[in-house]
């Protein structure tokens, strides 16, 4: 599924991701159309390439197919009014998309350890329709260690982790709402994208979805 979905514009990229069945959620596609990837990448000429880009500080903005894949896995948990946590929010691209999906009645929290990236992500988010969520406090991005989650705003319907954890962070599992879902890359040398579903009785089920390559959660 890799590297096939390049577009000449944001809209074309998204439509290619849909045509390849990577982006299967219409709600996610609708939100992605409102968040121009160009605003979140250092090299605007490559903004609509289906490839990751280095954003500095040993971080990368993930490839559009990875963003789409995670959004599709989480879409049912990103309904208007839901509460979502984006750990290792980096460029802020997904945080903005999550924000538009859960909207004003919901709450979106990004956590990123590099303060410069947080500042940059906030500037980029302000240039999108998610900027009003930021202004009104429905979307926030904190400088913090994401392994600890962000307890104050939890529990979360959806948690996305954008960096690979050596082991599943216990605090994040705890902050997942019963009935909620987390998508997290786990592993060091070889990594798997793991889906963590917490049932209403609190039982946690883990499913390995596919092999991936993310920067480490440090
Ligand atoms: N979804 C983001 C991914 C950015 S790369 C995007 O597409 O832009 C992963 C990010 O995780 C990096 O910005 C890195 O600084 C951050 N990170 C790594 N370990 C972290 C930790 N313990 N707490 C918070 N952020 C962390």
PDB file of C-alpha atoms and ligand atoms in Angstrom:
ATOM      1  CA  UNK A   1       0.000   0.000   0.000  1.00  0.00           C
ATOM      2  CA  UNK A   2       3.060   2.221   0.213  1.00  0.00           C
ATOM      3  CA  UNK A   3       4.005   5.210  -1.925  1.00  0.00           C
ATOM      4  CA  UNK A   4       1.137   4.934  -4.354  1.00  0.00           C
ATOM      5  CA  UNK A   5      -1.059   7.783  -3.381  1.00  0.00           C
ATOM      6  CA  UNK A   6       0.822  10.931  -4.395  1.00  0.00           C
ATOM      7  CA  UNK A   7      -1.371  13.806  -5.511  1.00  0.00           C
ATOM      8  CA  UNK A   8      -0.821  17.200  -7.110  1.00  0.00           C
ATOM      9  CA  UNK A   9      -3.117  18.833  -4.539  1.00  0.00           C
ATOM     10  CA  UNK A  10      -4.359  18.071  -1.030  1.00  0.00           C
ATOM     11  CA  UNK A  11      -7.742  17.026  -2.455  1.00  0.00           C
ATOM     12  CA  UNK A  12      -6.138  14.728  -5.037  1.00  0.00           C
ATOM     13  CA  UNK A  13      -3.917  13.090  -2.400  1.00  0.00           C
ATOM     14  CA  UNK A  14      -6.972  12.371  -0.258  1.00  0.00           C
ATOM     15  CA  UNK A  15      -8.970  11.049  -3.158  1.00  0.00           C
ATOM     16  CA  UNK A  16      -6.074   8.709  -4.095  1.00  0.00           C
ATOM     17  CA  UNK A  17      -5.900   7.462  -0.487  1.00  0.00           C
ATOM     18  CA  UNK A  18      -9.636   6.722  -0.694  1.00  0.00           C
ATOM     19  CA  UNK A  19      -9.349   5.038  -4.093  1.00  0.00           C
ATOM     20  CA  UNK A  20      -6.680   2.700  -2.686  1.00  0.00           C
ATOM     21  CA  UNK A  21      -8.942   1.833   0.263  1.00  0.00           C
ATOM     22  CA  UNK A  22      -6.412   3.108   2.794  1.00  0.00           C
ATOM     23  CA  UNK A  23      -8.633   5.975   3.873  1.00  0.00           C
ATOM     24  CA  UNK A  24     -11.937   4.216   4.508  1.00  0.00           C
ATOM     25  CA  UNK A  25     -13.636   6.772   6.751  1.00  0.00           C
ATOM     26  CA  UNK A  26     -15.631   9.502   4.956  1.00  0.00           C
ATOM     27  CA  UNK A  27     -15.573  11.597   8.140  1.00  0.00           C
ATOM     28  CA  UNK A  28     -11.757  11.420   8.297  1.00  0.00           C
ATOM     29  CA  UNK A  29     -11.497  12.265   4.586  1.00  0.00           C
ATOM     30  CA  UNK A  30     -13.799  15.261   5.080  1.00  0.00           C
ATOM     31  CA  UNK A  31     -11.618  16.556   7.934  1.00  0.00           C
ATOM     32  CA  UNK A  32      -8.389  15.882   5.999  1.00  0.00           C
ATOM     33  CA  UNK A  33      -9.705  17.987   3.119  1.00  0.00           C
ATOM     34  CA  UNK A  34      -9.894  20.932   5.518  1.00  0.00           C
ATOM     35  CA  UNK A  35      -6.336  20.438   6.848  1.00  0.00           C
ATOM     36  CA  UNK A  36      -3.882  21.245   4.061  1.00  0.00           C
ATOM     37  CA  UNK A  37      -0.801  19.042   4.595  1.00  0.00           C
ATOM     38  CA  UNK A  38       1.332  21.800   2.995  1.00  0.00           C
ATOM     39  CA  UNK A  39       0.974  23.874   6.186  1.00  0.00           C
ATOM     40  CA  UNK A  40       2.593  21.120   8.290  1.00  0.00           C
ATOM     41  CA  UNK A  41       5.652  20.170   6.211  1.00  0.00           C
ATOM     42  CA  UNK A  42       8.999  21.951   5.786  1.00  0.00           C
ATOM     43  CA  UNK A  43       9.187  21.230   2.028  1.00  0.00           C
ATOM     44  CA  UNK A  44       5.918  22.426   0.519  1.00  0.00           C
ATOM     45  CA  UNK A  45       6.918  21.087  -2.928  1.00  0.00           C
ATOM     46  CA  UNK A  46       6.634  17.550  -1.528  1.00  0.00           C
ATOM     47  CA  UNK A  47       3.546  18.230   0.593  1.00  0.00           C
ATOM     48  CA  UNK A  48       1.260  15.888  -1.352  1.00  0.00           C
ATOM     49  CA  UNK A  49       3.772  13.067  -1.793  1.00  0.00           C
ATOM     50  CA  UNK A  50       2.744   9.945   0.050  1.00  0.00           C
ATOM     51  CA  UNK A  51       5.951   9.942   2.084  1.00  0.00           C
ATOM     52  CA  UNK A  52       7.093  11.039   5.522  1.00  0.00           C
ATOM     53  CA  UNK A  53       9.094  14.277   5.881  1.00  0.00           C
ATOM     54  CA  UNK A  54      11.768  15.143   8.403  1.00  0.00           C
ATOM     55  CA  UNK A  55      10.528  18.043  10.563  1.00  0.00           C
ATOM     56  CA  UNK A  56      13.657  18.457  12.731  1.00  0.00           C
ATOM     57  CA  UNK A  57      14.473  17.340  16.299  1.00  0.00           C
ATOM     58  CA  UNK A  58      14.675  13.700  15.105  1.00  0.00           C
ATOM     59  CA  UNK A  59      10.955  13.834  14.305  1.00  0.00           C
ATOM     60  CA  UNK A  60       9.048  13.175  11.088  1.00  0.00           C
ATOM     61  CA  UNK A  61       5.557  13.944   9.911  1.00  0.00           C
ATOM     62  CA  UNK A  62       4.214  10.510   9.036  1.00  0.00           C
ATOM     63  CA  UNK A  63       3.298   9.609   5.469  1.00  0.00           C
ATOM     64  CA  UNK A  64      -0.298  10.343   4.434  1.00  0.00           C
ATOM     65  CA  UNK A  65      -1.020   6.603   4.091  1.00  0.00           C
ATOM     66  CA  UNK A  66       0.023   6.065   7.744  1.00  0.00           C
ATOM     67  CA  UNK A  67      -2.101   9.011   8.922  1.00  0.00           C
ATOM     68  CA  UNK A  68      -5.002   7.650   6.860  1.00  0.00           C
ATOM     69  CA  UNK A  69      -4.584   4.125   8.130  1.00  0.00           C
ATOM     70  CA  UNK A  70      -4.602   5.251  11.779  1.00  0.00           C
ATOM     71  CA  UNK A  71      -7.535   7.616  11.177  1.00  0.00           C
ATOM     72  CA  UNK A  72      -9.514   4.789   9.609  1.00  0.00           C
ATOM     73  CA  UNK A  73      -8.798   2.510  12.589  1.00  0.00           C
ATOM     74  CA  UNK A  74      -9.877   5.249  15.004  1.00  0.00           C
ATOM     75  CA  UNK A  75     -12.754   6.854  13.071  1.00  0.00           C
ATOM     76  CA  UNK A  76     -15.534   5.140  15.065  1.00  0.00           C
ATOM     77  CA  UNK A  77     -13.967   6.563  18.241  1.00  0.00           C
ATOM     78  CA  UNK A  78     -13.649  10.110  16.846  1.00  0.00           C
ATOM     79  CA  UNK A  79     -17.352  11.000  16.785  1.00  0.00           C
ATOM     80  CA  UNK A  80     -18.419  14.585  17.541  1.00  0.00           C
ATOM     81  CA  UNK A  81     -18.274  15.108  21.305  1.00  0.00           C
ATOM     82  CA  UNK A  82     -15.572  12.487  21.920  1.00  0.00           C
ATOM     83  CA  UNK A  83     -12.303  13.062  23.764  1.00  0.00           C
ATOM     84  CA  UNK A  84      -9.035  12.263  21.980  1.00  0.00           C
ATOM     85  CA  UNK A  85      -5.357  12.196  22.925  1.00  0.00           C
ATOM     86  CA  UNK A  86      -2.552  12.464  20.324  1.00  0.00           C
ATOM     87  CA  UNK A  87       0.773  11.428  21.872  1.00  0.00           C
ATOM     88  CA  UNK A  88       3.909  12.582  20.036  1.00  0.00           C
ATOM     89  CA  UNK A  89       1.821  15.095  18.125  1.00  0.00           C
ATOM     90  CA  UNK A  90       4.881  16.396  16.216  1.00  0.00           C
ATOM     91  CA  UNK A  91       3.761  18.487  13.255  1.00  0.00           C
ATOM     92  CA  UNK A  92       0.224  18.735  14.671  1.00  0.00           C
ATOM     93  CA  UNK A  93      -1.348  17.493  11.436  1.00  0.00           C
ATOM     94  CA  UNK A  94      -3.286  14.622  12.994  1.00  0.00           C
ATOM     95  CA  UNK A  95      -4.145  16.681  16.066  1.00  0.00           C
ATOM     96  CA  UNK A  96      -5.884  19.172  13.758  1.00  0.00           C
ATOM     97  CA  UNK A  97      -7.747  16.390  11.908  1.00  0.00           C
ATOM     98  CA  UNK A  98      -8.808  14.781  15.207  1.00  0.00           C
ATOM     99  CA  UNK A  99      -9.977  18.192  16.415  1.00  0.00           C
ATOM    100  CA  UNK A 100     -12.216  18.729  13.404  1.00  0.00           C
ATOM    101  CA  UNK A 101     -13.682  15.235  13.779  1.00  0.00           C
ATOM    102  CA  UNK A 102     -14.617  15.510  17.485  1.00  0.00           C
ATOM    103  CA  UNK A 103     -15.462  19.203  17.110  1.00  0.00           C
ATOM    104  CA  UNK A 104     -16.435  21.849  19.644  1.00  0.00           C
ATOM    105  CA  UNK A 105     -18.459  19.484  21.786  1.00  0.00           C
ATOM    106  CA  UNK A 106     -15.449  17.203  22.033  1.00  0.00           C
ATOM    107  CA  UNK A 107     -11.941  17.755  23.318  1.00  0.00           C
ATOM    108  CA  UNK A 108      -8.591  17.190  21.618  1.00  0.00           C
ATOM    109  CA  UNK A 109      -5.284  16.984  23.474  1.00  0.00           C
ATOM    110  CA  UNK A 110      -1.869  16.809  21.799  1.00  0.00           C
ATOM    111  CA  UNK A 111       1.231  15.974  23.833  1.00  0.00           C
ATOM    112  CA  UNK A 112       4.723  16.485  22.398  1.00  0.00           C
ATOM    113  CA  UNK A 113       8.073  16.564  24.196  1.00  0.00           C
ATOM    114  CA  UNK A 114       9.835  19.121  21.939  1.00  0.00           C
ATOM    115  CA  UNK A 115       8.619  22.632  22.746  1.00  0.00           C
ATOM    116  CA  UNK A 116       9.744  24.064  19.371  1.00  0.00           C
ATOM    117  CA  UNK A 117       7.576  21.491  17.576  1.00  0.00           C
ATOM    118  CA  UNK A 118       4.630  22.347  19.810  1.00  0.00           C
ATOM    119  CA  UNK A 119       4.993  26.046  18.957  1.00  0.00           C
ATOM    120  CA  UNK A 120       5.290  25.294  15.263  1.00  0.00           C
ATOM    121  CA  UNK A 121       2.316  22.912  15.352  1.00  0.00           C
ATOM    122  CA  UNK A 122       0.165  25.520  17.064  1.00  0.00           C
ATOM    123  CA  UNK A 123       1.046  28.069  14.351  1.00  0.00           C
ATOM    124  CA  UNK A 124       0.137  25.545  11.646  1.00  0.00           C
ATOM    125  CA  UNK A 125      -3.125  24.510  13.325  1.00  0.00           C
ATOM    126  CA  UNK A 126      -4.082  28.208  13.582  1.00  0.00           C
ATOM    127  CA  UNK A 127      -3.935  28.418   9.769  1.00  0.00           C
ATOM    128  CA  UNK A 128      -6.575  25.673   9.422  1.00  0.00           C
ATOM    129  CA  UNK A 129     -10.273  25.568  10.370  1.00  0.00           C
ATOM    130  CA  UNK A 130      -9.123  23.788  13.582  1.00  0.00           C
ATOM    131  CA  UNK A 131      -7.674  27.140  14.674  1.00  0.00           C
ATOM    132  CA  UNK A 132     -11.000  28.187  16.166  1.00  0.00           C
ATOM    133  CA  UNK A 133     -10.992  25.043  18.337  1.00  0.00           C
ATOM    134  CA  UNK A 134      -7.581  26.112  19.607  1.00  0.00           C
ATOM    135  CA  UNK A 135      -8.795  29.661  20.333  1.00  0.00           C
ATOM    136  CA  UNK A 136     -11.813  28.405  22.254  1.00  0.00           C
ATOM    137  CA  UNK A 137      -9.824  25.812  24.209  1.00  0.00           C
ATOM    138  CA  UNK A 138     -11.427  22.727  22.650  1.00  0.00           C
ATOM    139  CA  UNK A 139      -8.017  21.727  21.289  1.00  0.00           C
ATOM    140  CA  UNK A 140      -4.777  22.045  23.273  1.00  0.00           C
ATOM    141  CA  UNK A 141      -1.181  20.963  22.694  1.00  0.00           C
ATOM    142  CA  UNK A 142       1.082  20.467  25.719  1.00  0.00           C
ATOM    143  CA  UNK A 143       4.837  20.070  26.055  1.00  0.00           C
ATOM    144  CA  UNK A 144       5.127  16.920  28.160  1.00  0.00           C
ATOM    145  CA  UNK A 145       6.199  13.294  28.292  1.00  0.00           C
ATOM    146  CA  UNK A 146       3.457  11.535  26.383  1.00  0.00           C
ATOM    147  CA  UNK A 147       4.175   8.165  28.007  1.00  0.00           C
ATOM    148  CA  UNK A 148       2.318   9.588  30.989  1.00  0.00           C
ATOM    149  CA  UNK A 149      -0.633  10.632  28.831  1.00  0.00           C
ATOM    150  CA  UNK A 150      -2.558  13.704  29.975  1.00  0.00           C
ATOM    151  CA  UNK A 151      -4.538  12.566  32.964  1.00  0.00           C
ATOM    152  CA  UNK A 152      -6.466  15.787  33.557  1.00  0.00           C
ATOM    153  CA  UNK A 153      -8.530  15.515  30.356  1.00  0.00           C
ATOM    154  CA  UNK A 154      -9.029  11.738  30.351  1.00  0.00           C
ATOM    155  CA  UNK A 155     -10.351   9.169  30.082  1.00  0.00           C
ATOM    156  CA  UNK A 156     -10.149   9.157  26.283  1.00  0.00           C
ATOM    157  CA  UNK A 157     -12.395   7.596  23.657  1.00  0.00           C
ATOM    158  CA  UNK A 158      -9.423   7.493  21.299  1.00  0.00           C
ATOM    159  CA  UNK A 159      -5.669   7.593  21.850  1.00  0.00           C
ATOM    160  CA  UNK A 160      -3.201   7.812  18.978  1.00  0.00           C
ATOM    161  CA  UNK A 161       0.514   7.413  19.574  1.00  0.00           C
ATOM    162  CA  UNK A 162       2.811   8.734  16.840  1.00  0.00           C
ATOM    163  CA  UNK A 163       6.095   7.258  18.123  1.00  0.00           C
ATOM    164  CA  UNK A 164       7.046   3.649  18.859  1.00  0.00           C
ATOM    165  CA  UNK A 165       6.949   2.598  22.511  1.00  0.00           C
ATOM    166  CA  UNK A 166       9.318  -0.153  23.713  1.00  0.00           C
ATOM    167  CA  UNK A 167       6.380  -1.478  25.725  1.00  0.00           C
ATOM    168  CA  UNK A 168       2.749  -0.481  25.988  1.00  0.00           C
ATOM    169  CA  UNK A 169       2.732   2.510  28.415  1.00  0.00           C
ATOM    170  CA  UNK A 170       0.549   1.579  31.359  1.00  0.00           C
ATOM    171  CA  UNK A 171      -0.635   5.168  31.958  1.00  0.00           C
ATOM    172  CA  UNK A 172      -2.067   5.316  28.439  1.00  0.00           C
ATOM    173  CA  UNK A 173      -3.986   2.053  28.899  1.00  0.00           C
ATOM    174  CA  UNK A 174      -5.343   3.423  32.181  1.00  0.00           C
ATOM    175  CA  UNK A 175      -6.451   6.684  30.539  1.00  0.00           C
ATOM    176  CA  UNK A 176      -8.362   4.840  27.803  1.00  0.00           C
ATOM    177  CA  UNK A 177     -12.129   4.958  28.398  1.00  0.00           C
ATOM    178  CA  UNK A 178     -14.012   1.659  28.672  1.00  0.00           C
ATOM    179  CA  UNK A 179     -15.295   1.185  25.117  1.00  0.00           C
ATOM    180  CA  UNK A 180     -12.346   3.198  23.768  1.00  0.00           C
ATOM    181  CA  UNK A 181      -9.531   2.382  21.355  1.00  0.00           C
ATOM    182  CA  UNK A 182      -5.805   3.178  21.220  1.00  0.00           C
ATOM    183  CA  UNK A 183      -3.575   2.791  18.170  1.00  0.00           C
ATOM    184  CA  UNK A 184       0.107   2.598  19.077  1.00  0.00           C
ATOM    185  CA  UNK A 185       3.306   1.385  17.420  1.00  0.00           C
ATOM    186  CA  UNK A 186       5.113  -0.974  19.812  1.00  0.00           C
ATOM    187  CA  UNK A 187       8.628  -2.412  19.573  1.00  0.00           C
ATOM    188  CA  UNK A 188      12.255  -1.437  19.165  1.00  0.00           C
ATOM    189  CA  UNK A 189      14.042  -3.203  16.301  1.00  0.00           C
ATOM    190  CA  UNK A 190      10.888  -4.514  14.776  1.00  0.00           C
ATOM    191  CA  UNK A 191       7.677  -2.610  15.435  1.00  0.00           C
ATOM    192  CA  UNK A 192       4.026  -3.519  15.167  1.00  0.00           C
ATOM    193  CA  UNK A 193       1.074  -1.178  15.028  1.00  0.00           C
ATOM    194  CA  UNK A 194      -1.041  -2.434  17.924  1.00  0.00           C
ATOM    195  CA  UNK A 195      -4.756  -1.791  18.399  1.00  0.00           C
ATOM    196  CA  UNK A 196      -5.720  -1.707  22.075  1.00  0.00           C
ATOM    197  CA  UNK A 197      -9.454  -2.050  22.692  1.00  0.00           C
ATOM    198  CA  UNK A 198     -10.836  -1.578  26.190  1.00  0.00           C
ATOM    199  CA  UNK A 199     -14.229  -3.226  26.591  1.00  0.00           C
ATOM    200  CA  UNK A 200     -16.979  -1.777  28.759  1.00  0.00           C
ATOM    201  CA  UNK A 201     -16.031  -4.121  31.615  1.00  0.00           C
ATOM    202  CA  UNK A 202     -12.442  -2.837  31.438  1.00  0.00           C
ATOM    203  CA  UNK A 203     -10.919  -5.903  29.745  1.00  0.00           C
ATOM    204  CA  UNK A 204      -8.063  -4.957  27.430  1.00  0.00           C
ATOM    205  CA  UNK A 205      -7.608  -6.699  24.079  1.00  0.00           C
ATOM    206  CA  UNK A 206      -4.506  -6.178  21.923  1.00  0.00           C
ATOM    207  CA  UNK A 207      -4.386  -6.871  18.190  1.00  0.00           C
ATOM    208  CA  UNK A 208      -1.225  -6.608  16.078  1.00  0.00           C
ATOM    209  CA  UNK A 209      -2.296  -4.845  12.908  1.00  0.00           C
ATOM    210  CA  UNK A 210       0.851  -4.562  10.771  1.00  0.00           C
ATOM    211  CA  UNK A 211       4.616  -4.052  10.809  1.00  0.00           C
ATOM    212  CA  UNK A 212       5.588  -0.356  10.864  1.00  0.00           C
ATOM    213  CA  UNK A 213       8.554   2.002  11.235  1.00  0.00           C
ATOM    214  CA  UNK A 214       8.170   4.970  13.590  1.00  0.00           C
ATOM    215  CA  UNK A 215      10.642   7.159  15.500  1.00  0.00           C
ATOM    216  CA  UNK A 216      10.986   5.946  19.105  1.00  0.00           C
ATOM    217  CA  UNK A 217       8.889   7.179  22.003  1.00  0.00           C
ATOM    218  CA  UNK A 218      11.699   8.280  24.317  1.00  0.00           C
TER     219      UNK A 218
HETATM  220  N1  LIG B   1       1.996  12.174  14.290  1.00  0.00           N
HETATM  221  C1  LIG B   1       3.171  13.013  14.244  1.00  0.00           C
HETATM  222  C2  LIG B   1       4.394  12.161  14.473  1.00  0.00           C
HETATM  223  C3  LIG B   1       5.619  12.943  14.754  1.00  0.00           C
HETATM  224  S1  LIG B   1       7.079  11.932  14.958  1.00  0.00           S
HETATM  225  C4  LIG B   1       3.221  13.666  12.880  1.00  0.00           C
HETATM  226  O1  LIG B   1       2.838  13.005  11.900  1.00  0.00           O
HETATM  227  O2  LIG B   1       3.645  14.803  12.790  1.00  0.00           O
HETATM  228  C5  LIG B   1       6.876  11.415  16.635  1.00  0.00           C
HETATM  229  C6  LIG B   1       6.921  12.521  17.633  1.00  0.00           C
HETATM  230  O3  LIG B   1       6.910  11.927  18.932  1.00  0.00           O
HETATM  231  C7  LIG B   1       8.161  13.391  17.563  1.00  0.00           C
HETATM  232  O4  LIG B   1       7.759  14.727  17.369  1.00  0.00           O
HETATM  233  C8  LIG B   1       8.823  13.211  18.938  1.00  0.00           C
HETATM  234  O5  LIG B   1       9.424  14.396  19.431  1.00  0.00           O
HETATM  235  C9  LIG B   1       7.640  12.786  19.789  1.00  0.00           C
HETATM  236  N2  LIG B   1       7.980  12.049  21.005  1.00  0.00           N
HETATM  237  C10 LIG B   1       8.879  11.061  21.163  1.00  0.00           C
HETATM  238  N3  LIG B   1       8.871  10.623  22.435  1.00  0.00           N
HETATM  239  C11 LIG B   1       7.944  11.360  23.111  1.00  0.00           C
HETATM  240  C12 LIG B   1       7.474  11.393  24.445  1.00  0.00           C
HETATM  241  N4  LIG B   1       7.939  10.572  25.385  1.00  0.00           N
HETATM  242  N5  LIG B   1       6.517  12.277  24.769  1.00  0.00           N
HETATM  243  C13 LIG B   1       6.006  13.143  23.834  1.00  0.00           C
HETATM  244  N6  LIG B   1       6.409  13.150  22.554  1.00  0.00           N
HETATM  245  C14 LIG B   1       7.373  12.285  22.179  1.00  0.00           C
END
